Coordinates of N, CA and C and ligand atoms in Angstrom, one line a residue:
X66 N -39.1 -101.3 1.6 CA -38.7 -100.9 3.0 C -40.0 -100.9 3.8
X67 N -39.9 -101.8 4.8 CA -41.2 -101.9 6.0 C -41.3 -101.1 6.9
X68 N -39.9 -100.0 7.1 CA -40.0 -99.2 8.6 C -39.0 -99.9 9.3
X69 N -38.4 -100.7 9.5 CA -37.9 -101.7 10.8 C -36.5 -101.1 10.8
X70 N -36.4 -100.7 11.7 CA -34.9 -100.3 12.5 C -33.8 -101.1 11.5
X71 N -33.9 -102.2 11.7 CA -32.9 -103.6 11.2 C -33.6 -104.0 10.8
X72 N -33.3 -103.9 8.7 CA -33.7 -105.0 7.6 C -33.2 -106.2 7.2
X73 N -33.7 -107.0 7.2 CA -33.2 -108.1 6.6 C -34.4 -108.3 5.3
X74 N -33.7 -108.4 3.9 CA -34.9 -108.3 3.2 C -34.4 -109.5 2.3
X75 N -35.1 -110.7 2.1 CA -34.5 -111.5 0.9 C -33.5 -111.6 0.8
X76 N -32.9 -111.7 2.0 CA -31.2 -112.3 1.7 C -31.4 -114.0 1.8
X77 N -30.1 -114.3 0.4 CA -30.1 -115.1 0.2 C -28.4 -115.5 0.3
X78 N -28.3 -116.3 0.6 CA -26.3 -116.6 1.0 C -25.8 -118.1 1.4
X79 N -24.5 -118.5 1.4 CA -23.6 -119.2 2.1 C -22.6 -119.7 1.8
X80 N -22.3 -120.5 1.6 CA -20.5 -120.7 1.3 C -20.1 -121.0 0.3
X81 N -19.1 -120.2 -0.6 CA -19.2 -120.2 -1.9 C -20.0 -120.0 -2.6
X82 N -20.3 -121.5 -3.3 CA -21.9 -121.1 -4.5 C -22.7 -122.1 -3.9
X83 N -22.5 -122.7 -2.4 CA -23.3 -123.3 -1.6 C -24.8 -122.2 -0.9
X84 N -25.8 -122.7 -1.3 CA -26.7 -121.5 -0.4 C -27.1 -122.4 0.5
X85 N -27.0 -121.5 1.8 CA -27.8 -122.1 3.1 C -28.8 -121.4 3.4
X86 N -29.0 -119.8 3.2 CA -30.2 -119.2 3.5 C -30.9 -118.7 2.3
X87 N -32.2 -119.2 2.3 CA -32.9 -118.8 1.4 C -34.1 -117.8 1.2
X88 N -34.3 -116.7 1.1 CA -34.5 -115.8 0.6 C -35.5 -115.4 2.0
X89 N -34.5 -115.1 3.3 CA -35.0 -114.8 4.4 C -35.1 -113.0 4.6
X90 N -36.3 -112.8 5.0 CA -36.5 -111.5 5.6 C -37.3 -111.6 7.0
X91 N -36.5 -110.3 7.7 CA -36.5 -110.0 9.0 C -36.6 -108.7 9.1
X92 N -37.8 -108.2 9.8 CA -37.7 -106.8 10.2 C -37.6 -106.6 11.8
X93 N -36.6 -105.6 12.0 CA -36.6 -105.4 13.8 C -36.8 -103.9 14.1
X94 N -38.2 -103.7 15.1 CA -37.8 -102.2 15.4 C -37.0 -101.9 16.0
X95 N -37.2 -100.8 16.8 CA -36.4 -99.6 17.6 C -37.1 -100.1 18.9
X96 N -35.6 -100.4 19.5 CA -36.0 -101.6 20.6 C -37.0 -102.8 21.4
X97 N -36.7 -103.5 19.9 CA -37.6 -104.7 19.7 C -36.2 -105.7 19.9
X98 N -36.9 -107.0 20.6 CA -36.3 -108.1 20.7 C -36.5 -109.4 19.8
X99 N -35.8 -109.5 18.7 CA -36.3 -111.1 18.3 C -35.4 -112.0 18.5
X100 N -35.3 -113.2 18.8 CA -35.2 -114.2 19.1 C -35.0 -115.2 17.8
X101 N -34.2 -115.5 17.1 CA -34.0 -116.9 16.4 C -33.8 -117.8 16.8
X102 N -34.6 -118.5 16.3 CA -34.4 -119.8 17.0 C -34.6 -120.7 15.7
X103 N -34.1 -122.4 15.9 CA -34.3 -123.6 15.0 C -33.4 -124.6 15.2
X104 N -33.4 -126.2 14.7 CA -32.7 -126.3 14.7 C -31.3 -126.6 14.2
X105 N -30.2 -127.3 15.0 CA -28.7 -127.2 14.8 C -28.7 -127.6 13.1
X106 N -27.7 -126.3 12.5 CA -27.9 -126.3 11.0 C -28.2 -125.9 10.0
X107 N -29.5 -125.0 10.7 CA -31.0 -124.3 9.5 C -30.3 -123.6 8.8
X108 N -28.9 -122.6 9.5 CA -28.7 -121.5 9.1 C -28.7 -120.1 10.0
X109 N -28.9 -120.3 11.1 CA -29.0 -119.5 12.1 C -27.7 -118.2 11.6
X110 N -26.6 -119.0 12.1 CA -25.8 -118.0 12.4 C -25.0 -117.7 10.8
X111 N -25.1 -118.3 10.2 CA -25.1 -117.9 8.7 C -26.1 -116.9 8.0
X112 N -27.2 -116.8 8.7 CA -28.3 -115.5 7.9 C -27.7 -114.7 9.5
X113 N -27.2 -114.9 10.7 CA -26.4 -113.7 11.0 C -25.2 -113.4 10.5
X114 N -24.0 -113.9 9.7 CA -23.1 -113.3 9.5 C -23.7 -112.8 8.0
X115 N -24.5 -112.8 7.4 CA -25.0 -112.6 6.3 C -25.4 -110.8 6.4
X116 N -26.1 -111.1 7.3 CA -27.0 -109.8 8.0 C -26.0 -108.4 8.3
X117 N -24.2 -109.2 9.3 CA -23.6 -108.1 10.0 C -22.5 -108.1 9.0
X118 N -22.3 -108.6 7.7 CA -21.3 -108.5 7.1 C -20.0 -109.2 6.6
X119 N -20.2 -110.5 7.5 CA -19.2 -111.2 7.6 C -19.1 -112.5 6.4
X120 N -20.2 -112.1 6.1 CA -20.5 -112.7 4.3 C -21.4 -111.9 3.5
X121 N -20.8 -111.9 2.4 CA -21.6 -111.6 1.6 C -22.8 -112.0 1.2
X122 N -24.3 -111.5 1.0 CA -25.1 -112.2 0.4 C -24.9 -112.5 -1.2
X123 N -25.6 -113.4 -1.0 CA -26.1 -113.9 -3.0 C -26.6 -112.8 -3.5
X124 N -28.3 -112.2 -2.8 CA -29.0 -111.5 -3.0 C -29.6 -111.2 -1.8
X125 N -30.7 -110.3 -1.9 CA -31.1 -109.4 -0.7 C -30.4 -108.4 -0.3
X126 N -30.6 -107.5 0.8 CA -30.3 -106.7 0.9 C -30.8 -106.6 2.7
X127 N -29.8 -105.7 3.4 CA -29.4 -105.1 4.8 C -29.5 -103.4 5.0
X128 N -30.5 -103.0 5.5 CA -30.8 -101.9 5.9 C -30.7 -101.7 7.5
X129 N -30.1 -100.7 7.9 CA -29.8 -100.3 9.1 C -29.9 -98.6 9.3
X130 N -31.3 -98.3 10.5 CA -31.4 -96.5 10.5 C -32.1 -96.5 8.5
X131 N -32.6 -97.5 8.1 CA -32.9 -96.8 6.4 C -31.9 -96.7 5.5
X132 N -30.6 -96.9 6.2 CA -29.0 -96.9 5.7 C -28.7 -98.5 4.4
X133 N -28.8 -98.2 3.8 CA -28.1 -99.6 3.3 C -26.8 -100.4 3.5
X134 N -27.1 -101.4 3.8 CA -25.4 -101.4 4.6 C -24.6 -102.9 3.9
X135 N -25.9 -103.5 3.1 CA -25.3 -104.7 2.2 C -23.9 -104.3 2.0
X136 N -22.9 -105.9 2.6 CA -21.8 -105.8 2.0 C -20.9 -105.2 2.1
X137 N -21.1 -104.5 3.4 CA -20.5 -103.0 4.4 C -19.6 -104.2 4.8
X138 N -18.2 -103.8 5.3 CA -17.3 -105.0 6.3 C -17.8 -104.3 7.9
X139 N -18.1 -105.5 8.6 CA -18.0 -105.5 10.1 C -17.8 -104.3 11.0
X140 N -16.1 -103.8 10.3 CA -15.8 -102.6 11.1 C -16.7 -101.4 10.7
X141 N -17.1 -101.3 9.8 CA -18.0 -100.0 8.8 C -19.2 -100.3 9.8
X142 N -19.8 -101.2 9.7 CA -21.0 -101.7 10.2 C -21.1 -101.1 11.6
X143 N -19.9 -101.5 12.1 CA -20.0 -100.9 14.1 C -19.8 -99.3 13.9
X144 N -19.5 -98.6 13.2 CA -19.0 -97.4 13.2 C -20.8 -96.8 13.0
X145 N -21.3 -97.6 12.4 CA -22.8 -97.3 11.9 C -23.7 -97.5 13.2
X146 N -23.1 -98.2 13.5 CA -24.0 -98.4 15.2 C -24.9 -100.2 15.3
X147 N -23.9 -101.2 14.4 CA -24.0 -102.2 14.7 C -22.9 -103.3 15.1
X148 N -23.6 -104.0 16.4 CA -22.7 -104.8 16.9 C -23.0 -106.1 16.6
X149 N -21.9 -106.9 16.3 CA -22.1 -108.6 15.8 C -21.0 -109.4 17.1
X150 N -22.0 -110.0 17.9 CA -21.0 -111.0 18.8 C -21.3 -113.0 18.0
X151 N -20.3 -113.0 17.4 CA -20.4 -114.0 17.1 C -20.2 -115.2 18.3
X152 N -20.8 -116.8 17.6 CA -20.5 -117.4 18.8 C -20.0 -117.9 18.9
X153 N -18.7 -117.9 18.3 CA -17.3 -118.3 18.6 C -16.6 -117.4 19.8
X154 N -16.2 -117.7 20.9 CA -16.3 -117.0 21.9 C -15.2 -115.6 21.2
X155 N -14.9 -114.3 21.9 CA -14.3 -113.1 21.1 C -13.3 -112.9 22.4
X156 N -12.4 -113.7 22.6 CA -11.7 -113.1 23.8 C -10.2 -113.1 23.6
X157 N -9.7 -111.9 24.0 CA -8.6 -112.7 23.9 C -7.6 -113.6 25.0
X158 N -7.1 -114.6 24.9 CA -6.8 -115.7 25.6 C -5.4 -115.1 26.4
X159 N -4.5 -114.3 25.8 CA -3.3 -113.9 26.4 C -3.1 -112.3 26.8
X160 N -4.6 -111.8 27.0 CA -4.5 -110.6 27.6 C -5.9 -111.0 29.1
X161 N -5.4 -110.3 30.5 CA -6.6 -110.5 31.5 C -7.8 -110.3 31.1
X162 N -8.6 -110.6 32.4 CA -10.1 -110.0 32.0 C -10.0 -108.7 31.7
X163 N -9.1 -108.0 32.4 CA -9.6 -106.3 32.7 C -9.2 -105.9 31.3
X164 N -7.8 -106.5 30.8 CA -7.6 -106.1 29.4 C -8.3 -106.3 28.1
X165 N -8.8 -107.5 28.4 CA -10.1 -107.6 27.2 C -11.3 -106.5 27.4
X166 N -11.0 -106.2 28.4 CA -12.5 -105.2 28.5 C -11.9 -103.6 28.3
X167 N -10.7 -103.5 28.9 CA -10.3 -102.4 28.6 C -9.9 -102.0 27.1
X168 N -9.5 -102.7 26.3 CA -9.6 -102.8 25.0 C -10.5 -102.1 24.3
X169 N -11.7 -101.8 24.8 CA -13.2 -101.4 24.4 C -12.8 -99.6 24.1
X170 N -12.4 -99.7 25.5 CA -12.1 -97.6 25.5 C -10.5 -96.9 25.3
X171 N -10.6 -96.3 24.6 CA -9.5 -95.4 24.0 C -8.6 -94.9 25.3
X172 N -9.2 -94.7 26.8 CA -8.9 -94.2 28.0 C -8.4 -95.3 29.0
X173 N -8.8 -96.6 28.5 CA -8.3 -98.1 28.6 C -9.1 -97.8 30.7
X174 N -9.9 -96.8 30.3 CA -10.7 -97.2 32.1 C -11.4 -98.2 32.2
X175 N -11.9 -99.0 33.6 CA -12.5 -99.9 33.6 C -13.9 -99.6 34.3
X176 N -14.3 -98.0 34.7 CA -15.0 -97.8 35.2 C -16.5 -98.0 35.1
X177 N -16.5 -97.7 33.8 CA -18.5 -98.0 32.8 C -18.5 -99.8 32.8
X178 N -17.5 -100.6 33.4 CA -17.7 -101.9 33.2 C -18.2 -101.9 34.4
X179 N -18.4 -101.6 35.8 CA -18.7 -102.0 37.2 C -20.1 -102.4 36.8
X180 N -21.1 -102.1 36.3 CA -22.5 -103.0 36.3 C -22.1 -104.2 35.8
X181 N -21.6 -104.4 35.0 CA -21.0 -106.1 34.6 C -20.6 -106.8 35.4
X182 N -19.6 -106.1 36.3 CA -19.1 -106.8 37.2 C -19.5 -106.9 38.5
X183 N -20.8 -106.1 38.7 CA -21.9 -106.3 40.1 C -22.5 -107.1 39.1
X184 N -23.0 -107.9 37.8 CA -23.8 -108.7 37.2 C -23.0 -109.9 37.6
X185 N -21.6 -110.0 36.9 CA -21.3 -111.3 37.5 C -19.7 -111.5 37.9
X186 N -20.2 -111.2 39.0 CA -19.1 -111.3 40.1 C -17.8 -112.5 39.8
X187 N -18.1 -113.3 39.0 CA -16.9 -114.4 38.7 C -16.0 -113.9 37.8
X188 N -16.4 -112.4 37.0 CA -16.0 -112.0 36.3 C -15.1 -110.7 36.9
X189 N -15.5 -109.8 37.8 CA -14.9 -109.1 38.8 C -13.8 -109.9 39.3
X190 N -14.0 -111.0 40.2 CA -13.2 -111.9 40.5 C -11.9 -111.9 39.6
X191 N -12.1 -112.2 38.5 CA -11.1 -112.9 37.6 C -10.7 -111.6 36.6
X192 N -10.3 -110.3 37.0 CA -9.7 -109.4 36.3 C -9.0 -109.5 36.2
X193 N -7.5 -110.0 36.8 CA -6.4 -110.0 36.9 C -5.9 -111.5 36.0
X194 N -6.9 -112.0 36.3 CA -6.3 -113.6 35.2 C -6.5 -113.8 33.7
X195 N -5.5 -113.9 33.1 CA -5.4 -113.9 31.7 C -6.5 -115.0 31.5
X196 N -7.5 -114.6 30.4 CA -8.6 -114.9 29.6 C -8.4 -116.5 29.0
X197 N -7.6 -116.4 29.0 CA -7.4 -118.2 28.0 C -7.2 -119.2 29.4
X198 N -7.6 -118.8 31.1 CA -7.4 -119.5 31.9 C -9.0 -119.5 32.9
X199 N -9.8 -118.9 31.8 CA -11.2 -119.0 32.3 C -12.1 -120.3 31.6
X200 N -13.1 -120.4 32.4 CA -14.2 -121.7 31.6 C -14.8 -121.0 30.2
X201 N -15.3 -122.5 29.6 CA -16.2 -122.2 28.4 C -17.0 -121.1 28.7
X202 N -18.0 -121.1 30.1 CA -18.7 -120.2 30.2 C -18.1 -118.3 30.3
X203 N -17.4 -118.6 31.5 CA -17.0 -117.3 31.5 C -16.4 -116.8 30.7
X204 N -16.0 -117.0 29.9 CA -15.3 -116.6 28.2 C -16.6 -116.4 27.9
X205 N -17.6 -117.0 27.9 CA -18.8 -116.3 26.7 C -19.8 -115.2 27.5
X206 N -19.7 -115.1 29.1 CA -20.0 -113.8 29.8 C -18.7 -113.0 29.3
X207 N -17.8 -113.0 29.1 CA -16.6 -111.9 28.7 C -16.6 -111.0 27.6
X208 N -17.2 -112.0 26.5 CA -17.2 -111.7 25.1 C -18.5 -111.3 25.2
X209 N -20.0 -111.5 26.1 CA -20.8 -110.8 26.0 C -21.1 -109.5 26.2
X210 N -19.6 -109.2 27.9 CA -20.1 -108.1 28.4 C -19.6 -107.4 27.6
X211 N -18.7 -107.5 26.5 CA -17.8 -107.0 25.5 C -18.9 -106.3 24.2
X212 N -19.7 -106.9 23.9 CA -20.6 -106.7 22.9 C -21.4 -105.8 23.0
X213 N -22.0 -105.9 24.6 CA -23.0 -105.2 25.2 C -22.4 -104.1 25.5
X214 N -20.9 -103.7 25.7 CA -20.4 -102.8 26.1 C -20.3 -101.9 24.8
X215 N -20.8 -102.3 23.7 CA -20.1 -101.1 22.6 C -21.3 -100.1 22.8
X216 N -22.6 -100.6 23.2 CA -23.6 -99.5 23.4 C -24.3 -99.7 21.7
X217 N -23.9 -100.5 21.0 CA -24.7 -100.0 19.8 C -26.3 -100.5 19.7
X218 N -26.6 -99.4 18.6 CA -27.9 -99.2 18.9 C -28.7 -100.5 17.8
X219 N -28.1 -101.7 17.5 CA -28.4 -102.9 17.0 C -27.6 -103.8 17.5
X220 N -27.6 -104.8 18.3 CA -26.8 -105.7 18.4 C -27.3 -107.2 18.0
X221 N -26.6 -108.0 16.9 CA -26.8 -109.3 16.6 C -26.1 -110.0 17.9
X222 N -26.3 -111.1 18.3 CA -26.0 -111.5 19.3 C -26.0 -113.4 19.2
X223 N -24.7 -114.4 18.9 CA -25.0 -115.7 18.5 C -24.8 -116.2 19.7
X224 N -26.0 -117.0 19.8 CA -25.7 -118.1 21.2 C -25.0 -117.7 22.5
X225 N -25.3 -116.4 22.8 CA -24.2 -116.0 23.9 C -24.5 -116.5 25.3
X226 N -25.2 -117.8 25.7 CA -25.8 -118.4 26.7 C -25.4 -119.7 26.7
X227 N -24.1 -119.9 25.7 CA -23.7 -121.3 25.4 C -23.0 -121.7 26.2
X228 N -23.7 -122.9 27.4 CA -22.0 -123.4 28.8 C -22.3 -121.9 29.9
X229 N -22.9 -121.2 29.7 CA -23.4 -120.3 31.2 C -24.6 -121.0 32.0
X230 N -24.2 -120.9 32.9 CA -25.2 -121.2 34.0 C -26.1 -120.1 34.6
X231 N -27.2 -121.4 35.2 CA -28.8 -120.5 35.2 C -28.7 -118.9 35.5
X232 N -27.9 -118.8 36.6 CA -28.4 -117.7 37.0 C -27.3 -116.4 36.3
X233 N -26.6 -116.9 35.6 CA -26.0 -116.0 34.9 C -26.8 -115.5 33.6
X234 N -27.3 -116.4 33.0 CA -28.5 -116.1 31.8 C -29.4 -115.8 32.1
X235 N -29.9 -115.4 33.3 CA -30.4 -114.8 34.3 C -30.6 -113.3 34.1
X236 N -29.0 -112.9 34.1 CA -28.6 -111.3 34.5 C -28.4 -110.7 33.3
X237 N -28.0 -112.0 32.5 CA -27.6 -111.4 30.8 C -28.7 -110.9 30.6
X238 N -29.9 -111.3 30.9 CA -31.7 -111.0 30.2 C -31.6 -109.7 30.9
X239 N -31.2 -109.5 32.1 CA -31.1 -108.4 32.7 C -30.9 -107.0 31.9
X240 N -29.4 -107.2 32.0 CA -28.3 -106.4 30.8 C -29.6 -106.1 29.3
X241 N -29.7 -106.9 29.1 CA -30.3 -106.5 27.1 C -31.3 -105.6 27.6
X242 N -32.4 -106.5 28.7 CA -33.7 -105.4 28.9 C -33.1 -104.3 28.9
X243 N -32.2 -104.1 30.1 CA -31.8 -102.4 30.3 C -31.4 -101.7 29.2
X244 N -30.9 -102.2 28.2 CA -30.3 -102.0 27.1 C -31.4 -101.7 26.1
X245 N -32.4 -102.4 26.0 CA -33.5 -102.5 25.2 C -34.4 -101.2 25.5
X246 N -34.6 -100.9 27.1 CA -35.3 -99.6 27.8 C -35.1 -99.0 27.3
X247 N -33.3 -98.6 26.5 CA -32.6 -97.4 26.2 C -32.9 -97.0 24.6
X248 N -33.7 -98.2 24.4 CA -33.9 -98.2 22.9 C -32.8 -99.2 21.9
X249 N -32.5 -100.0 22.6 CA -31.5 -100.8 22.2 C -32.4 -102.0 21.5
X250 N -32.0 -102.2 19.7 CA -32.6 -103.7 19.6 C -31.5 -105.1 19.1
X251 N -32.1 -105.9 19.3 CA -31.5 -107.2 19.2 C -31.9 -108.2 18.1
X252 N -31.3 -109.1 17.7 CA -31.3 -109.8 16.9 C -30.7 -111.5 17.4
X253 N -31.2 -112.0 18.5 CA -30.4 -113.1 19.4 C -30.7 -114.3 18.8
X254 N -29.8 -115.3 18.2 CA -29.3 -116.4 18.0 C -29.3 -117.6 19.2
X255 N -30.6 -118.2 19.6 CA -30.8 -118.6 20.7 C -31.7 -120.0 21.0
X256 N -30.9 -120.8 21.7 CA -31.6 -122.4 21.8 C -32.3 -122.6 23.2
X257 N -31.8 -121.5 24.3 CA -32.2 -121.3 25.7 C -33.1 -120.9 25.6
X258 N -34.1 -121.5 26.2 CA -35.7 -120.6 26.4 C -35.7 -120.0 27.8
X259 N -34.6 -120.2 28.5 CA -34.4 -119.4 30.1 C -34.4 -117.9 29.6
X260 N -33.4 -117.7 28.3 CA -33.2 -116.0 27.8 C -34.4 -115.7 26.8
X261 N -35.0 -116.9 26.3 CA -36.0 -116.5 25.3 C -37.2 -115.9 25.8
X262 N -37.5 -116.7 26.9 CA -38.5 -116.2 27.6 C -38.8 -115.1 28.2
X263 N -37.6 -114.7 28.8 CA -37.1 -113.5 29.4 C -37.3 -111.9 28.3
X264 N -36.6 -112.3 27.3 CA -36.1 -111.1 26.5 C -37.0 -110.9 24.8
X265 N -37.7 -112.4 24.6 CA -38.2 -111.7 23.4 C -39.4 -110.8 23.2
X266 N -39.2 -110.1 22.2 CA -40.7 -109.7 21.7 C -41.5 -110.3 20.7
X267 N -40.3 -111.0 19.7 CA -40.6 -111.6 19.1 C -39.7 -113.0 18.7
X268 N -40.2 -114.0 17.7 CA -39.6 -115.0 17.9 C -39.9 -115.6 16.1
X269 N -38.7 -115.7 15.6 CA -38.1 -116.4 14.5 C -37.9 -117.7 14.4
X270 N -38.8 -118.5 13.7 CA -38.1 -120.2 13.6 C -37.6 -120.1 12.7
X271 N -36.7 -120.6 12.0 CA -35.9 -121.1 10.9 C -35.8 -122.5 10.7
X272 N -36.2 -122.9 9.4 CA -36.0 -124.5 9.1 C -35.1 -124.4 7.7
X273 N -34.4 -125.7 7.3 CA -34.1 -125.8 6.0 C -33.6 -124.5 5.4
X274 N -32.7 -123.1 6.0 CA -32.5 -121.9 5.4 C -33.6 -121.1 5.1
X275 N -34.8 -121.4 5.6 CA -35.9 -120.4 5.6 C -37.0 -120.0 7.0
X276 N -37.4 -119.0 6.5 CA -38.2 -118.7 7.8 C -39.5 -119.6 8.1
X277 N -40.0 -120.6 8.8 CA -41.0 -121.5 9.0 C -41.8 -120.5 9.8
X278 N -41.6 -119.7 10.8 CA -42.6 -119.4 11.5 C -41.8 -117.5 12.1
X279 N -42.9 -116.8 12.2 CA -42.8 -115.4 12.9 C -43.4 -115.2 13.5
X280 N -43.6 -114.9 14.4 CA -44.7 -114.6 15.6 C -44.5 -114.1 17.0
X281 N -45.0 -113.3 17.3 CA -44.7 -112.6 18.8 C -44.9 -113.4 19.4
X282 N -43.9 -113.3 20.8 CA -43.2 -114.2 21.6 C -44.7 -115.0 22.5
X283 N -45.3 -113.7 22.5 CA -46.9 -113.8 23.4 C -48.0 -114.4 23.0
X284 N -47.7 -114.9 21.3 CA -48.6 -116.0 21.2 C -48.6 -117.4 20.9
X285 N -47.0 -117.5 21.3 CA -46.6 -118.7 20.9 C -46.4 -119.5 22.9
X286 N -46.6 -120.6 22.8 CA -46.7 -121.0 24.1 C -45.3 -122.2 23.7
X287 N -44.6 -123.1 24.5 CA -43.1 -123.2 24.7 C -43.3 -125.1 23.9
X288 N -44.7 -125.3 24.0 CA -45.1 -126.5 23.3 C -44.6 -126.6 21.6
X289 N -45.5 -125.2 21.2 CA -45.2 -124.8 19.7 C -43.6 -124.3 19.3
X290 N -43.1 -124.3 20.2 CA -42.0 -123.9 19.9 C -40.6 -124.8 20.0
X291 N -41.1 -125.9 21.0 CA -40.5 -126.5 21.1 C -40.4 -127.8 19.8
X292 N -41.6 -127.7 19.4 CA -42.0 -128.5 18.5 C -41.0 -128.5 17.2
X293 N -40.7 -126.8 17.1 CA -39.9 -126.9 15.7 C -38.3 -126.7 16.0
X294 N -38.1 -127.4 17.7 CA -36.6 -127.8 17.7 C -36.6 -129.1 17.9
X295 N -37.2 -129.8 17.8 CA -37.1 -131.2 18.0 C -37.2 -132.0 16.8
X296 N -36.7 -133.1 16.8 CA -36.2 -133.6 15.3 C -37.5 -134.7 15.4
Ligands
ATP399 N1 -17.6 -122.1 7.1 C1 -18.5 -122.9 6.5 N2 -18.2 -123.5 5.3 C2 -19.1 -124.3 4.7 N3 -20.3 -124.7 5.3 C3 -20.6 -124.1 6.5 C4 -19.7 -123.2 7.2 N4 -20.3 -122.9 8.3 C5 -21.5 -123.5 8.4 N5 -21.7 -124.3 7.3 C6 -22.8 -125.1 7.0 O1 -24.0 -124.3 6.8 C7 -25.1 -124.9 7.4 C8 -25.8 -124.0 8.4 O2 -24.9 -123.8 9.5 P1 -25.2 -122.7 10.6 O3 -24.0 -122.6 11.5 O4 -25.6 -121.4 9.9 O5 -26.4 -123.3 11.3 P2 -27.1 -123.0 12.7 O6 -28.5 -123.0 12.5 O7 -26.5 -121.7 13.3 O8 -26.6 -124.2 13.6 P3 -26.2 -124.3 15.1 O9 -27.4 -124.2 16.0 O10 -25.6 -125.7 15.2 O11 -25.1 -123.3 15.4 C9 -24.6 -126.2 8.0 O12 -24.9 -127.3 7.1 C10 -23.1 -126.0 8.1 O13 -22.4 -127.2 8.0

């Protein structure tokens, strides 16, 4: 154990008796930002469902608060105070906007949502229209503001900048910082350097299922980084 809020220690995993991640560790503190990044393939979002529970590892091990949480299912996990937005968008298609969000609270109010909806107004707009009649993008501002809304004090977060435009990735960077202020940390799944640059502290390459590079966001300049997305 390193100390770090969110462990990732030598997890090893992937489908079946396929491994895709190989013996990756990740430490995140208490309101630290890292950034994964690599590219399409490495393993990204596979050492995150690895991480939030949505597979089992091979080996390694997931600490959360010092908590051991290996192998915990999803819902145990959020009750723990971790959020996973995967990035397959999370919406549902035959309830509105307001009901996918109202979903969130037991009191089904919409009222702790109004900063989302002064964030992005196309989403205010579109309360009333059933969800499966919005764009690629606003489906993945919906399922963001959804994630960001549980308040937990870890949130994994995959590609949630996929088919949004500038200035909405913009406000999302907004949203995390304020979130991050509060002591909020992240774990972002990310190919956008508009949010990367914005929000990290730190920054993860991943190649081949393993970690190629760790390094704070501030010593890596966008040359070096770009370097290990390009084929
Ligand atoms: N459900 C699955 N069953 C079998 N193999 C899978 C499954 N999901 C992903 N893979 C394989 O695991 C490898 C890593 O995929 P993963 O989605 O983790 O990569 P990634 O780095 O997140 O890529 P991207 O940036 O394209 O999302 C790929 O070879 C992929 O084909």
């Amino acid at each position: 154990m390193t100390g770090g809020y969110f462990e990732i220690q030598n997890i090893s995993g992937g489908y079946g008796s396929g491994r895709v991640v190989r013996d990756v560790s990740i430490s995140i503190a208490r309101g630290e930002v890292v950034c994964l990044l690599g590219r399409n393939g490495v393993g990204k979002s596979t050492l995150a469902k690895l991480a939030c529970g949505f597979l089992r590892p091979m080996s390694g091990a997931v600490q959360l608060a010092g908590v051991e949480i290996t192998g915990k299912r999803p819902s145990e996990n959020l009750t723990l105070g971790l959020t996973y937005c995967p990035q397959e968008r999370v919406v549902f298609d035959d309830l509105t906007v307001a009901e996918n969000l109202s979903l969130m609270r037991t009191d089904r109010r919409l009222d702790e949502f109004e900063p989302y909806f002064r964030a992005f107004p196309r989403l205010s707009e579109r309360r009333g229209q059933y969800a499966g009649t919005l764009s690629g993008g606003e489906k993945k501002l919906l399922s963001f503001v959804r994630g960001l809304s549980e308040g937990s004090a870890m949130m994994v977060i995959d590609e949630p900048t996929e088919g949004v435009q500038f200035e909405n990735v913009v406000r999302m960077a907004e949203l995390m910082l304020a979130q991050k202020e509060a002591g909020a940390s992240f774990l972002v799944v990310e190919q956008n350097l508009t949010l990367v640059d914005r929000v990290a502290d730190r920054i993860v390459i991943m190649d081949h299922g393993e970690v190629a590079l760790s390094a704070a966001a501030s010593e890596l300049d966008r040359q070096q980084i770009l370097a290990h997305l390009t084929v």
